[in-house]
Each structure stands twice: as structure tokens, then as C-alpha cells.
mmCIF file of C-alpha atoms in Angstrom:
data_model
loop_
_atom_site.group_PDB
_atom_site.id
_atom_site.type_symbol
_atom_site.label_atom_id
_atom_site.label_comp_id
_atom_site.label_asym_id
_atom_site.label_seq_id
_atom_site.Cartn_x
_atom_site.Cartn_y
_atom_site.Cartn_z
ATOM 1 C CA MET A 1 10.553 -5.379 -9.944
ATOM 2 C CA PRO A 2 7.713 -7.249 -11.596
ATOM 3 C CA ALA A 3 4.250 -6.215 -10.449
ATOM 4 C CA ASN A 4 3.374 -9.851 -9.733
ATOM 5 C CA ARG A 5 6.179 -10.410 -7.218
ATOM 6 C CA LYS A 6 5.040 -13.124 -4.807
ATOM 7 C CA ILE A 7 6.866 -11.990 -1.672
ATOM 8 C CA ILE A 8 5.553 -8.658 -0.429
ATOM 9 C CA PRO A 9 6.848 -7.325 2.910
ATOM 10 C CA CYS A 10 4.093 -6.339 5.334
ATOM 11 C CA LEU A 11 4.969 -3.579 7.797
ATOM 12 C CA TRP A 12 2.934 -3.644 11.038
ATOM 13 C CA PHE A 13 1.831 -0.323 12.514
ATOM 14 C CA ASP A 14 -0.414 0.518 15.428
ATOM 15 C CA THR A 15 -2.657 3.030 13.614
ATOM 16 C CA GLN A 16 -0.252 4.916 11.306
ATOM 17 C CA ALA A 17 -0.164 2.653 8.226
ATOM 18 C CA GLU A 18 -1.616 5.228 5.839
ATOM 19 C CA GLU A 19 0.431 8.087 7.299
ATOM 20 C CA ALA A 20 3.636 6.037 7.086
ATOM 21 C CA ALA A 21 2.970 4.807 3.544
ATOM 22 C CA ASN A 22 2.282 8.379 2.402
ATOM 23 C CA PHE A 23 5.503 9.516 4.069
ATOM 24 C CA TYR A 24 7.598 6.751 2.479
ATOM 25 C CA VAL A 25 6.249 7.387 -1.026
ATOM 26 C CA SER A 26 6.954 11.112 -0.610
ATOM 27 C CA VAL A 27 10.617 10.367 0.219
ATOM 28 C CA ILE A 28 11.530 7.519 -2.152
ATOM 29 C CA PRO A 29 11.441 8.125 -5.947
ATOM 30 C CA ASP A 30 9.409 5.769 -8.175
ATOM 31 C CA SER A 31 6.883 5.240 -5.374
ATOM 32 C CA ARG A 32 3.118 5.452 -5.051
ATOM 33 C CA ILE A 33 0.087 4.434 -3.013
ATOM 34 C CA ASP A 34 -1.629 1.594 -4.860
ATOM 35 C CA LYS A 35 -4.651 0.850 -2.676
ATOM 36 C CA VAL A 36 -6.150 1.727 0.699
ATOM 37 C CA VAL A 37 -8.249 -1.064 2.229
ATOM 38 C CA ARG A 38 -10.784 -0.172 4.914
ATOM 39 C CA ALA A 39 -11.919 -2.595 7.613
ATOM 40 C CA PRO A 40 -15.275 -4.221 6.828
ATOM 41 C CA ALA A 41 -15.982 -4.608 10.568
ATOM 42 C CA ASP A 42 -14.539 -3.739 13.968
ATOM 43 C CA TYR A 43 -11.343 -5.620 14.815
ATOM 44 C CA PRO A 44 -8.936 -5.649 17.793
ATOM 45 C CA GLY A 45 -6.759 -2.863 16.338
ATOM 46 C CA GLY A 46 -9.482 -0.643 14.888
ATOM 47 C CA GLN A 47 -13.037 0.038 13.904
ATOM 48 C CA LYS A 48 -15.185 -0.594 10.863
ATOM 49 C CA ASP A 49 -14.257 1.689 7.935
ATOM 50 C CA SER A 50 -10.897 2.669 9.466
ATOM 51 C CA VAL A 51 -7.802 2.084 7.349
ATOM 52 C CA LEU A 52 -6.835 -1.560 7.721
ATOM 53 C CA MET A 53 -4.151 -1.920 5.048
ATOM 54 C CA VAL A 54 -2.306 0.194 2.540
ATOM 55 C CA GLU A 55 -0.703 -1.360 -0.516
ATOM 56 C CA PHE A 56 2.123 0.784 -1.841
ATOM 57 C CA THR A 57 5.168 0.701 -4.070
ATOM 58 C CA LEU A 58 8.617 1.942 -2.996
ATOM 59 C CA ALA A 59 11.248 2.301 -5.714
ATOM 60 C CA GLY A 60 9.290 -0.153 -7.838
ATOM 61 C CA ALA A 61 8.897 -2.823 -5.104
ATOM 62 C CA ARG A 62 5.540 -3.693 -3.534
ATOM 63 C CA TYR A 63 4.850 -3.366 0.207
ATOM 64 C CA THR A 64 1.859 -3.543 2.505
ATOM 65 C CA ALA A 65 1.319 -1.491 5.646
ATOM 66 C CA LEU A 66 -1.087 -2.944 8.207
ATOM 67 C CA ASN A 67 -2.841 -1.193 11.086
ATOM 68 C CA GLY A 68 -2.656 -4.143 13.459
ATOM 69 C CA GLY A 69 -2.716 -2.383 16.802
ATOM 70 C CA PRO A 70 -0.044 -1.821 19.438
ATOM 71 C CA TYR A 71 0.915 -5.476 19.826
ATOM 72 C CA PHE A 72 4.146 -5.455 17.810
ATOM 73 C CA THR A 73 6.783 -2.837 17.058
ATOM 74 C CA PHE A 74 9.753 -2.676 14.718
ATOM 75 C CA THR A 75 13.206 -3.785 15.807
ATOM 76 C CA GLU A 76 16.585 -3.582 14.132
ATOM 77 C CA ALA A 77 16.172 -7.272 13.265
ATOM 78 C CA ILE A 78 14.742 -6.071 9.950
ATOM 79 C CA SER A 79 15.586 -2.985 7.962
ATOM 80 C CA LEU A 80 15.079 -1.580 4.506
ATOM 81 C CA GLN A 81 18.278 -0.962 2.582
ATOM 82 C CA ILE A 82 18.419 1.805 0.015
ATOM 83 C CA GLU A 83 21.385 2.518 -2.226
ATOM 84 C CA THR A 84 22.026 6.160 -2.991
ATOM 85 C CA ALA A 85 23.506 7.511 -6.198
ATOM 86 C CA ASP A 86 25.488 10.411 -4.722
ATOM 87 C CA PRO A 87 26.176 12.363 -1.495
ATOM 88 C CA ALA A 88 23.259 14.730 -2.145
ATOM 89 C CA GLU A 89 20.797 11.827 -2.251
ATOM 90 C CA THR A 90 22.398 10.303 0.854
ATOM 91 C CA ASP A 91 21.995 13.602 2.734
ATOM 92 C CA ARG A 92 18.396 14.013 1.507
ATOM 93 C CA LEU A 93 17.413 10.543 2.696
ATOM 94 C CA TYR A 94 19.069 10.971 6.096
ATOM 95 C CA ALA A 95 17.286 14.300 6.536
ATOM 96 C CA ALA A 96 13.950 12.680 5.709
ATOM 97 C CA LEU A 97 14.314 9.289 7.369
ATOM 98 C CA SER A 98 16.523 9.717 10.435
ATOM 99 C CA ALA A 99 14.291 10.687 13.341
ATOM 100 C CA VAL A 100 16.484 9.092 16.039
ATOM 101 C CA PRO A 101 20.030 10.490 15.585
ATOM 102 C CA GLU A 102 21.415 8.310 18.377
ATOM 103 C CA ALA A 103 20.384 5.228 16.345
ATOM 104 C CA GLU A 104 22.630 6.268 13.458
ATOM 105 C CA GLN A 105 25.591 3.941 13.147
ATOM 106 C CA CYS A 106 27.384 2.440 10.147
ATOM 107 C CA GLY A 107 24.798 3.745 7.686
ATOM 108 C CA TRP A 108 21.717 2.867 9.753
ATOM 109 C CA ALA A 109 18.901 5.285 10.486
ATOM 110 C CA LYS A 110 15.607 4.892 12.342
ATOM 111 C CA ASP A 111 12.524 6.744 11.114
ATOM 112 C CA ARG A 112 9.683 8.333 13.091
ATOM 113 C CA TYR A 113 7.750 5.038 13.042
ATOM 114 C CA GLY A 114 10.649 3.005 14.415
ATOM 115 C CA LEU A 115 11.538 1.328 11.103
ATOM 116 C CA SER A 116 15.266 0.964 10.493
ATOM 117 C CA TRP A 117 16.870 1.891 7.188
ATOM 118 C CA GLN A 118 20.338 1.227 5.830
ATOM 119 C CA ILE A 119 21.360 4.148 3.621
ATOM 120 C CA ILE A 120 24.153 2.786 1.456
ATOM 121 C CA PRO A 121 26.118 5.002 -0.960
ATOM 122 C CA ALA A 122 26.802 3.548 -4.410
ATOM 123 C CA GLY A 123 30.202 1.864 -4.451
ATOM 124 C CA PHE A 124 30.156 0.907 -0.778
ATOM 125 C CA THR A 125 29.580 -2.818 -1.326
ATOM 126 C CA GLU A 126 32.407 -3.028 -3.856
ATOM 127 C CA ILE A 127 34.860 -1.423 -1.417
ATOM 128 C CA MET A 128 33.787 -3.702 1.431
ATOM 129 C CA SER A 129 34.193 -6.801 -0.730
ATOM 130 C CA ASP A 130 37.596 -5.924 -2.163
ATOM 131 C CA PRO A 131 39.523 -9.132 -2.925
ATOM 132 C CA ASP A 132 42.507 -7.803 -0.977
ATOM 133 C CA PRO A 133 41.712 -8.612 2.682
ATOM 134 C CA ALA A 134 43.841 -5.690 3.925
ATOM 135 C CA VAL A 135 41.887 -3.212 1.780
ATOM 136 C CA ALA A 136 38.556 -4.651 2.946
ATOM 137 C CA ALA A 137 39.732 -4.562 6.582
ATOM 138 C CA ARG A 138 40.717 -0.872 6.330
ATOM 139 C CA ALA A 139 37.373 -0.064 4.698
ATOM 140 C CA PHE A 140 35.537 -1.973 7.423
ATOM 141 C CA ALA A 141 37.463 -0.183 10.193
ATOM 142 C CA ALA A 142 36.619 3.210 8.668
ATOM 143 C CA MET A 143 32.947 2.273 8.313
ATOM 144 C CA MET A 144 32.747 1.145 11.943
ATOM 145 C CA GLU A 145 33.696 4.663 13.092
ATOM 146 C CA MET A 146 30.957 6.372 11.051
ATOM 147 C CA LYS A 147 27.368 7.216 11.755
ATOM 148 C CA ARG A 148 26.470 8.141 8.164
ATOM 149 C CA LEU A 149 28.510 6.375 5.510
ATOM 150 C CA ASP A 150 30.930 8.553 3.562
ATOM 151 C CA VAL A 151 32.014 6.381 0.643
ATOM 152 C CA ASP A 152 34.844 8.742 -0.354
ATOM 153 C CA ALA A 153 36.331 8.624 3.156
ATOM 154 C CA ILE A 154 35.942 4.832 3.249
ATOM 155 C CA ARG A 155 37.617 4.568 -0.147
ATOM 156 C CA ALA A 156 40.514 6.762 1.038
ATOM 157 C CA ALA A 157 40.935 4.701 4.207
ATOM 158 C CA ALA A 158 40.838 1.475 2.188
ATOM 159 C CA ARG A 159 43.742 2.658 0.039
ATOM 160 C CA GLY A 160 45.774 3.151 3.195
#
């Protein structure tokens, strides 16, 4: 992603913006903290000199984390989707990101901050969009029964 990307998602936290950003960059390759911005004065969610915002990069894409106070929380209405290269990476990301096992369904996971992730194995999208509607339907049915996506099992089910 170009460094000058104009749309930068802002993730709202109560007080854990820096903690969350550090956690995310420790889990996702090609990630880093770019800048920590401290509040120049007291504000409704914090005090002067406390962390106000953290600018960070995840897998080459820019994000901002904001300590905005307890007014808003994450919902499943937005999630971050990450494609994995192999089963080992899929397992590693689930181990790191899934803090609410009962929220796991169809490749979704919820982290310790309440942010939802879609952990998608490479090849999954191709199987789900197979031009043969019967193949796609079998793949979809298999996926609907899974918590964590197993692309090999979905592929086998798609073949019938």
C-alpha cells in the first residue's frame, strides 16, 4: 500500500490504543508503530500528556488507534480480514487473535479488545466463487459448519 493512502481506518478504544497497536504489530508481519501522539490538554477520554492517538502500519496498510473514552465499542459490523498463506499461519493468527472462542464462526475471531477479524486461508475466495453453482454451494455449506476455516476440507466438500 502506498504510504500516502488517503483513507486510513481509525479504531476507537477506551484507553488501550497504544497497548492494542503494539499487540497488533507484534502479531501481523510487515507492521510497525509509526507515531504516538500525546494529548496537549485534558479531554473527555483522558488527561494532558496521555496517549491520544497511535499511528501504525499493519501488513503495509496505515491505521490509527484513538483513545476516545468508553463511549463506543467495536461490533461485528466492521472487521479486519487477513489472508493466510498456509495452515500454520492460520493457526498462529487464531492463537494470537481469538480471545472469545464462542465468537468463532465461519473464519471470524474476536480479539481481546473486541475487534473482529476474518482469518481467511489462501484459496478460500476462489473456491467460494467457483463458476459451477453446485461446487460453490457445497463449499458454502461446508464453511457454514466451521468455526475456523479449513480450506482443504472446504475444497474436498466442494468436489463432492
